[in-house]
Amino acid sequence: MLASRYIICMLRRFFLCRSWRWHALIPQKGCVISFQFLRRRWAYRLSACRTGRKTMDGESHSKSRRSFLKSSGLVAGLTATAVTAPWVRRAGAADTIIWKIQTSWPAGVGLETFQSWCGAIKEKTGGQLEFQPFKAKDIVGDFELLDGVKNGVLEAMNSFSLYWAGKLPAAAFLSSYTMGLRYPHEWDIFFYSKGGLQAARDLYAKQGLYYVNRIHHGPNIIHSKTPIRSIEDFRDLKLRVPGGMIAETFAKAGAKTTLLPGGEVFSALEKGTIDAADYTGPAVNWALGFQQVTKYISMGPAGLMSVYQPVDLMDFAVNMNVWNQLPDNLKKFVEDEIQVYSNVHFGAIQKADMEAWQKFLDAGIEINRLGPEDLQKFQEIAVPIWFEWANKDKDAARIFKLQLEVMENPTVGYVTPDMYQGLSINL
């Protein structure tokens, strides 16, 4: 106790003493304090104490051992501050890195969560990095996002990975597909235990983009003007789906599929251009007003909300030149922060989805589920399509092979070799 009081007393005397000034210890413009800077500054002051010279603030100091001990404590404190506050910087810094980032969300909790997250980045980085958020179609069309980032119109994008299946067949395997991996943790096995993240980065790098990470979203549902209670009800149905393997699966089931950006689904339903549409989950779809232009919702059997897109993954991708110019500390920050955003985004979507169901019921919307027997029918249609898409190019083959290994493993167990007898992956 006496030692503590002695130290406090010494520190108090140190700061009150006119011969020692705080401004002599730190850079005058408030820059981030480095250990090397403090070591040089204190070596200079200690020399002044020993020789009686005047320091750079023009004052003379004694050689007292007491002054040296007191000053050593301050150096330790300042060094600790520099270590524990990596984002400290000048309040009026003019060199903030600004990224324009467009999401595929047109409205609802998805957009709100994205905007809120972007708004926190500047503070989290102490002003070093700022994300300017834009909603779907604000700068470029939804299906032009990849080219918009590649060509430098935007610095980054937050979009649905499946949108790029037409240009990059392997992108069809970077989000869920009919009867494939069905739950978020299964996708994380692929990304983080089987090399899926690096495979995605290699794929996007060929387009001049850096794939930072996947972002969890949730299952998709179908809104329709007529009830869908079995796979047979898809026959001749004019259905909006996101494309890729999913579109081909429903086409094999008899539907007349079309590809539309999410922001155009409502108007297509309203005009009668389509009879039904797949699009995200209940919360966002309620915000988009689908209950105004449809009477029915269709989902998978109990326990599997969607048979065709149970984990609708998004991603965060950056222009490669922009990424390469980013300092290493900010690269690490962005990579870690996308994981944070994925968790926040997923949690917000799930909470809002659970709350939205009652709104649809109160609005008189009928909710139907497919039967367990429909799963086998969809499986028989889907498996050959998997292999067809896997063999479109080497990237698709590489990624699907990793996922097939997960699905065949007893941990998951969705697939057995007899299910794809006569089919193979061309690596």
Short mmCIF file of C-alpha atoms in Angstrom, two decimals:
data_model
loop_
_atom_site.label_atom_id
_atom_site.label_comp_id
_atom_site.label_asym_id
_atom_site.label_seq_id
_atom_site.Cartn_x
_atom_site.Cartn_y
_atom_site.Cartn_z
CA MET A 1 0.00 0.00 0.00
CA LEU A 2 2.84 2.40 0.93
CA ALA A 3 4.63 1.55 -2.33
CA SER A 4 1.49 2.31 -4.34
CA ARG A 5 1.04 5.65 -2.60
CA TYR A 6 4.69 6.48 -3.24
CA ILE A 7 4.35 5.78 -6.98
CA ILE A 8 1.17 7.86 -7.25
CA CYS A 9 2.86 10.71 -5.44
CA MET A 10 5.89 10.55 -7.71
CA LEU A 11 3.74 10.58 -10.85
CA ARG A 12 1.78 13.55 -9.55
CA ARG A 13 4.96 15.47 -8.88
CA PHE A 14 6.25 14.52 -12.31
CA PHE A 15 3.31 16.05 -14.17
CA LEU A 16 3.20 19.16 -11.96
CA CYS A 17 6.89 19.85 -12.32
CA ARG A 18 7.52 22.82 -14.66
CA SER A 19 10.82 21.43 -15.87
CA TRP A 20 9.10 18.41 -17.49
CA ARG A 21 6.48 18.99 -20.12
CA TRP A 22 4.18 16.50 -21.74
CA HIS A 23 4.66 18.06 -25.18
CA ALA A 24 8.34 17.24 -25.00
CA LEU A 25 7.55 13.53 -24.82
CA ILE A 26 5.26 13.08 -27.80
CA PRO A 27 5.18 14.31 -31.42
CA GLN A 28 3.67 17.78 -31.68
CA LYS A 29 1.09 16.76 -34.31
CA GLY A 30 -0.37 13.88 -32.34
CA CYS A 31 0.95 11.04 -34.57
CA VAL A 32 0.78 7.43 -33.44
CA ILE A 33 3.48 6.90 -30.80
CA SER A 34 6.11 4.29 -31.67
CA PHE A 35 8.51 2.50 -29.36
CA GLN A 36 11.48 3.59 -31.49
CA PHE A 37 10.47 7.24 -31.23
CA LEU A 38 10.18 7.07 -27.42
CA ARG A 39 13.52 5.29 -27.10
CA ARG A 40 15.31 8.01 -29.12
CA ARG A 41 13.52 10.86 -27.31
CA TRP A 42 14.31 9.45 -23.87
CA ALA A 43 17.90 8.73 -24.77
CA TYR A 44 18.22 12.40 -25.68
CA ARG A 45 16.61 13.60 -22.46
CA LEU A 46 18.63 11.24 -20.31
CA SER A 47 21.80 12.58 -21.92
CA ALA A 48 20.64 16.10 -21.10
CA CYS A 49 20.05 15.12 -17.50
CA ARG A 50 23.56 13.74 -17.18
CA THR A 51 25.37 16.68 -18.81
CA GLY A 52 23.16 19.57 -17.80
CA ARG A 53 22.48 20.45 -21.47
CA LYS A 54 19.23 22.03 -22.50
CA THR A 55 16.67 19.82 -24.18
CA MET A 56 14.76 20.61 -27.34
CA ASP A 57 12.15 22.52 -25.32
CA GLY A 58 14.92 24.79 -24.05
CA GLU A 59 14.93 23.70 -20.38
CA SER A 60 17.73 22.26 -18.26
CA HIS A 61 17.35 19.10 -16.18
CA SER A 62 19.20 17.57 -13.27
CA LYS A 63 20.82 14.18 -13.27
CA SER A 64 18.60 12.93 -10.52
CA ARG A 65 17.92 9.19 -10.40
CA ARG A 66 14.44 10.03 -9.16
CA SER A 67 13.63 11.85 -12.42
CA PHE A 68 14.83 8.91 -14.45
CA LEU A 69 12.67 6.43 -12.50
CA LYS A 70 9.64 8.65 -12.87
CA SER A 71 10.18 9.08 -16.60
CA SER A 72 10.63 5.33 -17.13
CA GLY A 73 7.14 4.74 -15.77
CA LEU A 74 5.69 7.21 -18.24
CA VAL A 75 7.45 5.56 -21.18
CA ALA A 76 5.98 2.20 -20.20
CA GLY A 77 2.52 3.71 -20.00
CA LEU A 78 2.78 5.43 -23.37
CA THR A 79 4.16 2.30 -25.03
CA ALA A 80 1.27 0.26 -23.61
CA THR A 81 -1.15 2.80 -25.04
CA ALA A 82 0.39 2.44 -28.49
CA VAL A 83 0.14 -1.35 -28.33
CA THR A 84 -3.46 -1.51 -27.11
CA ALA A 85 -4.82 1.17 -29.44
CA PRO A 86 -3.64 0.23 -32.96
CA TRP A 87 -6.15 2.51 -34.68
CA VAL A 88 -5.11 5.74 -32.86
CA ARG A 89 -4.42 8.45 -35.40
CA ARG A 90 -4.81 12.17 -36.03
CA ALA A 91 -8.35 13.39 -35.52
CA GLY A 92 -8.26 15.52 -38.65
CA ALA A 93 -6.52 12.98 -40.90
CA ALA A 94 -7.23 13.60 -44.57
CA ASP A 95 -5.91 10.31 -45.96
CA THR A 96 -8.86 8.06 -45.11
CA ILE A 97 -9.24 5.22 -47.63
CA ILE A 98 -12.82 5.28 -48.94
CA TRP A 99 -14.51 2.30 -50.60
CA LYS A 100 -17.79 2.49 -52.48
CA ILE A 101 -19.58 -0.80 -51.83
CA GLN A 102 -22.85 -1.89 -53.41
CA THR A 103 -24.96 -4.70 -51.99
CA SER A 104 -27.59 -6.81 -53.73
CA TRP A 105 -30.09 -5.98 -51.00
CA PRO A 106 -32.82 -3.64 -52.29
CA ALA A 107 -34.61 -3.19 -48.96
CA GLY A 108 -35.49 -4.77 -45.62
CA VAL A 109 -33.39 -6.11 -42.78
CA GLY A 110 -30.63 -7.20 -45.16
CA LEU A 111 -30.06 -3.66 -46.42
CA GLU A 112 -30.45 -2.13 -42.96
CA THR A 113 -27.87 -4.50 -41.48
CA PHE A 114 -25.45 -3.82 -44.34
CA GLN A 115 -25.77 -0.04 -43.99
CA SER A 116 -25.35 -0.14 -40.21
CA TRP A 117 -22.25 -2.32 -40.48
CA CYS A 118 -20.66 -0.09 -43.13
CA GLY A 119 -21.32 2.95 -40.97
CA ALA A 120 -19.21 1.51 -38.13
CA ILE A 121 -16.05 0.79 -40.13
CA LYS A 122 -14.52 4.26 -39.99
CA GLU A 123 -14.72 4.38 -36.21
CA LYS A 124 -13.41 0.83 -35.86
CA THR A 125 -10.32 1.73 -37.90
CA GLY A 126 -9.72 5.11 -36.29
CA GLY A 127 -10.47 6.85 -39.57
CA GLN A 128 -8.12 4.77 -41.71
CA LEU A 129 -10.87 3.07 -43.74
CA GLU A 130 -14.43 4.06 -44.63
CA PHE A 131 -17.15 2.02 -46.36
CA GLN A 132 -19.76 3.99 -48.30
CA PRO A 133 -22.81 1.68 -48.71
CA PHE A 134 -25.08 1.60 -51.74
CA LYS A 135 -28.21 -0.50 -52.15
CA ALA A 136 -29.06 -2.67 -55.16
CA LYS A 137 -28.90 -0.81 -58.49
CA ASP A 138 -27.75 2.50 -56.94
CA ILE A 139 -24.62 2.62 -59.12
CA VAL A 140 -24.72 -0.44 -61.38
CA GLY A 141 -27.33 -3.10 -62.10
CA ASP A 142 -27.42 -6.14 -59.87
CA PHE A 143 -26.05 -8.45 -62.55
CA GLU A 144 -23.36 -5.89 -63.46
CA LEU A 145 -21.83 -5.83 -59.99
CA LEU A 146 -18.93 -8.14 -60.78
CA ASP A 147 -17.89 -6.08 -63.80
CA GLY A 148 -18.48 -2.87 -61.85
CA VAL A 149 -15.94 -3.93 -59.24
CA LYS A 150 -13.56 -5.44 -61.80
CA ASN A 151 -13.52 -2.18 -63.81
CA GLY A 152 -13.13 0.09 -60.78
CA VAL A 153 -16.59 1.68 -60.77
CA LEU A 154 -16.92 0.24 -57.27
CA GLU A 155 -14.19 -0.78 -54.86
CA ALA A 156 -16.12 -3.75 -53.50
CA MET A 157 -19.42 -5.63 -53.60
CA ASN A 158 -21.66 -7.63 -51.29
CA SER A 159 -23.67 -9.88 -53.56
CA PHE A 160 -25.18 -13.34 -53.98
CA SER A 161 -22.41 -15.63 -55.25
CA LEU A 162 -24.82 -17.59 -57.44
CA TYR A 163 -25.45 -14.55 -59.65
CA TRP A 164 -22.15 -15.21 -61.46
CA ALA A 165 -22.87 -18.82 -62.47
CA GLY A 166 -23.54 -17.75 -66.06
CA LYS A 167 -20.05 -16.25 -66.35
CA LEU A 168 -18.26 -18.50 -63.85
CA PRO A 169 -19.78 -22.02 -63.75
CA ALA A 170 -17.86 -22.74 -60.55
CA ALA A 171 -19.79 -19.93 -58.80
CA ALA A 172 -22.82 -22.25 -58.88
CA PHE A 173 -20.96 -24.26 -56.23
CA LEU A 174 -20.26 -21.26 -53.99
CA SER A 175 -23.85 -21.16 -52.75
CA SER A 176 -26.33 -23.91 -52.03
CA TYR A 177 -27.96 -25.87 -54.83
CA THR A 178 -30.73 -28.46 -55.00
CA MET A 179 -30.17 -31.27 -52.49
CA GLY A 180 -26.52 -30.31 -51.93
CA LEU A 181 -25.01 -29.09 -48.64
CA ARG A 182 -28.01 -28.04 -46.56
CA TYR A 183 -26.94 -26.23 -43.37
CA PRO A 184 -24.49 -23.40 -42.58
CA HIS A 185 -22.06 -25.56 -40.62
CA GLU A 186 -21.76 -27.94 -43.58
CA TRP A 187 -20.74 -25.05 -45.81
CA ASP A 188 -18.18 -23.97 -43.22
CA ILE A 189 -16.69 -27.47 -43.33
CA PHE A 190 -16.21 -26.96 -47.07
CA PHE A 191 -14.78 -23.44 -46.76
CA TYR A 192 -12.51 -23.88 -43.75
CA SER A 193 -11.72 -27.60 -43.53
CA LYS A 194 -11.57 -28.62 -47.19
CA GLY A 195 -9.86 -25.64 -48.84
CA GLY A 196 -13.02 -24.07 -50.21
CA LEU A 197 -12.06 -20.51 -49.23
CA GLN A 198 -8.81 -20.64 -51.19
CA ALA A 199 -10.60 -22.24 -54.15
CA ALA A 200 -13.09 -19.34 -54.16
CA ARG A 201 -10.24 -16.81 -53.99
CA ASP A 202 -8.46 -18.49 -56.89
CA LEU A 203 -11.67 -18.36 -58.94
CA TYR A 204 -12.37 -14.66 -58.31
CA ALA A 205 -8.71 -13.72 -58.83
CA LYS A 206 -9.09 -14.70 -62.48
CA GLN A 207 -11.70 -11.95 -62.74
CA GLY A 208 -9.49 -9.36 -61.05
CA LEU A 209 -11.30 -9.63 -57.70
CA TYR A 210 -10.25 -10.70 -54.21
CA TYR A 211 -12.87 -12.95 -52.59
CA VAL A 212 -12.61 -11.98 -48.93
CA ASN A 213 -15.08 -14.48 -47.49
CA ARG A 214 -18.55 -15.98 -47.58
CA ILE A 215 -21.44 -14.32 -45.75
CA HIS A 216 -24.21 -16.46 -44.30
CA HIS A 217 -27.75 -15.48 -45.09
CA GLY A 218 -30.49 -18.13 -44.84
CA PRO A 219 -32.96 -20.31 -46.78
CA ASN A 220 -35.02 -19.10 -49.72
CA ILE A 221 -38.76 -19.62 -50.12
CA ILE A 222 -41.18 -19.47 -53.06
CA HIS A 223 -44.12 -17.05 -53.30
CA SER A 224 -46.80 -18.03 -55.78
CA LYS A 225 -50.21 -17.15 -57.11
CA THR A 226 -51.29 -20.81 -56.98
CA PRO A 227 -50.59 -23.38 -54.24
CA ILE A 228 -47.46 -25.57 -54.53
CA ARG A 229 -47.79 -28.66 -52.37
CA SER A 230 -45.76 -31.22 -54.33
CA ILE A 231 -43.13 -31.41 -57.06
CA GLU A 232 -45.91 -32.02 -59.61
CA ASP A 233 -47.28 -28.51 -58.96
CA PHE A 234 -44.22 -26.97 -60.64
CA ARG A 235 -45.28 -28.26 -64.05
CA ASP A 236 -45.87 -25.36 -66.47
CA LEU A 237 -45.38 -22.83 -63.66
CA LYS A 238 -43.71 -19.59 -64.79
CA LEU A 239 -41.06 -19.42 -62.06
CA ARG A 240 -38.33 -16.91 -61.27
CA VAL A 241 -35.19 -18.61 -59.93
CA PRO A 242 -31.57 -17.39 -59.59
CA GLY A 243 -30.18 -19.49 -62.46
CA GLY A 244 -27.49 -22.16 -62.58
CA MET A 245 -28.21 -25.67 -61.37
CA ILE A 246 -31.32 -24.52 -59.54
CA ALA A 247 -32.96 -23.26 -62.74
CA GLU A 248 -32.11 -26.47 -64.56
CA THR A 249 -33.52 -28.61 -61.72
CA PHE A 250 -36.88 -26.83 -61.79
CA ALA A 251 -36.93 -26.93 -65.58
CA LYS A 252 -36.49 -30.71 -65.40
CA ALA A 253 -39.42 -30.76 -62.96
CA GLY A 254 -41.56 -29.03 -65.61
CA ALA A 255 -41.37 -25.36 -64.63
CA LYS A 256 -40.82 -22.56 -67.12
CA THR A 257 -37.94 -20.75 -65.46
CA THR A 258 -36.69 -17.22 -65.89
CA LEU A 259 -33.79 -15.26 -64.38
CA LEU A 260 -34.47 -11.88 -62.78
CA PRO A 261 -32.56 -9.67 -60.30
CA GLY A 262 -34.18 -9.52 -56.88
CA GLY A 263 -35.20 -5.89 -57.34
CA GLU A 264 -37.41 -6.82 -60.32
CA VAL A 265 -39.32 -9.72 -58.75
CA PHE A 266 -42.20 -7.70 -57.29
CA SER A 267 -43.05 -5.95 -60.54
CA ALA A 268 -42.88 -9.23 -62.48
CA LEU A 269 -45.33 -10.84 -60.04
CA GLU A 270 -47.56 -7.78 -60.10
CA LYS A 271 -47.72 -7.71 -63.90
CA GLY A 272 -48.27 -11.45 -64.16
CA THR A 273 -45.05 -11.96 -66.12
CA ILE A 274 -44.35 -14.82 -63.71
CA ASP A 275 -46.61 -17.03 -61.57
CA ALA A 276 -44.16 -17.62 -58.76
CA ALA A 277 -40.78 -16.47 -57.53
CA ASP A 278 -38.00 -17.71 -55.35
CA TYR A 279 -36.39 -14.93 -53.33
CA THR A 280 -34.66 -14.93 -49.92
CA GLY A 281 -36.60 -15.45 -46.69
CA PRO A 282 -39.86 -14.14 -45.21
CA ALA A 283 -38.56 -10.95 -43.57
CA VAL A 284 -37.05 -9.38 -46.68
CA ASN A 285 -39.88 -10.66 -48.87
CA TRP A 286 -42.44 -9.07 -46.57
CA ALA A 287 -40.57 -5.75 -46.77
CA LEU A 288 -40.64 -6.05 -50.57
CA GLY A 289 -44.42 -6.50 -50.49
CA PHE A 290 -44.73 -10.01 -51.94
CA GLN A 291 -47.82 -10.57 -49.80
CA GLN A 292 -49.56 -7.95 -51.94
CA VAL A 293 -49.12 -9.86 -55.21
CA THR A 294 -49.19 -13.55 -54.16
CA LYS A 295 -51.40 -15.74 -51.97
CA TYR A 296 -49.18 -18.73 -51.22
CA ILE A 297 -45.75 -19.65 -49.85
CA SER A 298 -44.06 -22.98 -50.56
CA MET A 299 -41.22 -24.54 -48.55
CA GLY A 300 -39.46 -27.87 -48.13
CA PRO A 301 -40.52 -30.58 -45.65
CA ALA A 302 -40.28 -29.92 -41.90
CA GLY A 303 -36.64 -29.51 -40.92
CA LEU A 304 -35.53 -28.38 -44.39
CA MET A 305 -36.95 -24.96 -45.17
CA SER A 306 -35.71 -25.05 -48.77
CA VAL A 307 -34.83 -28.07 -50.92
CA TYR A 308 -33.14 -25.97 -53.61
CA GLN A 309 -31.37 -23.15 -51.74
CA PRO A 310 -31.26 -23.84 -48.00
CA VAL A 311 -28.12 -21.72 -47.46
CA ASP A 312 -28.24 -18.75 -49.83
CA LEU A 313 -24.66 -17.55 -49.48
CA MET A 314 -23.51 -14.02 -50.21
CA ASP A 315 -19.90 -12.88 -50.42
CA PHE A 316 -17.69 -9.82 -50.03
CA ALA A 317 -15.29 -9.22 -52.93
CA VAL A 318 -12.85 -6.37 -53.60
CA ASN A 319 -11.17 -5.07 -56.75
CA MET A 320 -7.77 -6.81 -56.77
CA ASN A 321 -5.74 -3.62 -57.34
CA VAL A 322 -7.62 -1.90 -54.54
CA TRP A 323 -6.97 -4.86 -52.25
CA ASN A 324 -3.26 -5.00 -53.09
CA GLN A 325 -2.86 -1.31 -52.24
CA LEU A 326 -4.39 -1.78 -48.80
CA PRO A 327 -1.88 -1.83 -45.91
CA ASP A 328 -1.37 -5.27 -44.36
CA ASN A 329 -2.95 -4.28 -41.05
CA LEU A 330 -6.14 -3.20 -42.84
CA LYS A 331 -6.20 -6.36 -44.96
CA LYS A 332 -6.20 -8.36 -41.75
CA PHE A 333 -8.89 -6.09 -40.32
CA VAL A 334 -11.18 -6.52 -43.36
CA GLU A 335 -10.76 -10.31 -43.42
CA ASP A 336 -11.62 -10.55 -39.72
CA GLU A 337 -14.44 -8.02 -40.03
CA ILE A 338 -16.24 -9.97 -42.77
CA GLN A 339 -16.57 -12.85 -40.33
CA VAL A 340 -18.06 -10.42 -37.84
CA TYR A 341 -20.46 -9.10 -40.46
CA SER A 342 -21.47 -12.62 -41.49
CA ASN A 343 -22.44 -13.42 -37.90
CA VAL A 344 -24.33 -10.16 -37.41
CA HIS A 345 -26.04 -10.44 -40.79
CA PHE A 346 -27.06 -14.07 -40.28
CA GLY A 347 -28.40 -13.40 -36.78
CA ALA A 348 -30.40 -10.35 -37.87
CA ILE A 349 -31.92 -12.21 -40.84
CA GLN A 350 -32.93 -15.25 -38.77
CA LYS A 351 -34.49 -13.14 -36.03
CA ALA A 352 -36.48 -11.09 -38.55
CA ASP A 353 -37.54 -14.22 -40.47
CA MET A 354 -38.99 -15.85 -37.38
CA GLU A 355 -40.94 -12.69 -36.57
CA ALA A 356 -42.22 -12.28 -40.13
CA TRP A 357 -44.19 -15.53 -40.38
CA GLN A 358 -47.07 -14.23 -38.30
CA LYS A 359 -47.35 -11.18 -40.55
CA PHE A 360 -47.95 -13.41 -43.56
CA LEU A 361 -50.51 -15.48 -41.67
CA ASP A 362 -52.32 -12.34 -40.51
CA ALA A 363 -52.38 -11.17 -44.14
CA GLY A 364 -54.16 -14.36 -45.15
CA ILE A 365 -51.20 -16.01 -46.89
CA GLU A 366 -51.36 -19.83 -47.04
CA ILE A 367 -48.10 -21.62 -46.17
CA ASN A 368 -47.49 -25.05 -47.69
CA ARG A 369 -44.70 -27.61 -47.40
CA LEU A 370 -43.50 -30.23 -49.82
CA GLY A 371 -43.72 -33.84 -48.61
CA PRO A 372 -40.74 -36.07 -47.68
CA GLU A 373 -41.42 -38.14 -50.80
CA ASP A 374 -40.62 -35.08 -52.94
CA LEU A 375 -37.03 -35.05 -51.67
CA GLN A 376 -36.22 -38.33 -53.42
CA LYS A 377 -37.71 -37.02 -56.67
CA PHE A 378 -35.67 -33.82 -56.49
CA GLN A 379 -32.55 -35.86 -55.64
CA GLU A 380 -32.93 -38.01 -58.75
CA ILE A 381 -33.22 -34.90 -60.91
CA ALA A 382 -30.44 -32.97 -59.19
CA VAL A 383 -27.51 -35.42 -59.05
CA PRO A 384 -26.87 -35.66 -62.83
CA ILE A 385 -27.06 -31.86 -63.01
CA TRP A 386 -24.38 -31.60 -60.31
CA PHE A 387 -21.94 -33.56 -62.43
CA GLU A 388 -22.89 -31.75 -65.62
CA TRP A 389 -22.06 -28.41 -64.03
CA ALA A 390 -18.93 -29.76 -62.34
CA ASN A 391 -17.57 -30.71 -65.75
CA LYS A 392 -18.15 -27.29 -67.32
CA ASP A 393 -14.59 -26.28 -66.40
CA LYS A 394 -11.67 -27.22 -64.16
CA ASP A 395 -12.55 -24.72 -61.43
CA ALA A 396 -16.08 -26.12 -61.11
CA ALA A 397 -14.71 -29.67 -61.03
CA ARG A 398 -12.20 -28.80 -58.33
CA ILE A 399 -14.77 -27.11 -56.08
CA PHE A 400 -17.48 -29.75 -56.53
CA LYS A 401 -15.03 -32.55 -55.76
CA LEU A 402 -14.35 -30.94 -52.37
CA GLN A 403 -18.08 -30.69 -51.67
CA LEU A 404 -18.79 -34.23 -52.81
CA GLU A 405 -16.19 -35.48 -50.32
CA VAL A 406 -18.06 -33.62 -47.57
CA MET A 407 -21.47 -34.98 -48.65
CA GLU A 408 -20.14 -38.55 -48.80
CA ASN A 409 -18.44 -38.36 -45.41
CA PRO A 410 -20.42 -40.03 -42.57
CA THR A 411 -20.41 -36.64 -40.80
CA VAL A 412 -22.94 -35.47 -43.41
CA GLY A 413 -23.93 -38.62 -45.30
CA TYR A 414 -26.19 -37.20 -48.01
CA VAL A 415 -24.55 -39.06 -50.87
CA THR A 416 -23.47 -42.63 -51.53
CA PRO A 417 -21.55 -43.83 -54.63
CA ASP A 418 -24.56 -45.72 -55.98
CA MET A 419 -26.40 -42.40 -56.34
CA TYR A 420 -24.01 -41.26 -59.07
CA GLN A 421 -23.13 -44.57 -60.69
CA GLY A 422 -21.86 -43.96 -64.22
CA LEU A 423 -21.12 -40.26 -63.50
CA SER A 424 -17.66 -38.83 -62.89
CA ILE A 425 -15.78 -35.58 -62.35
CA ASN A 426 -13.38 -34.62 -65.13
CA LEU A 427 -10.41 -33.06 -63.36
#
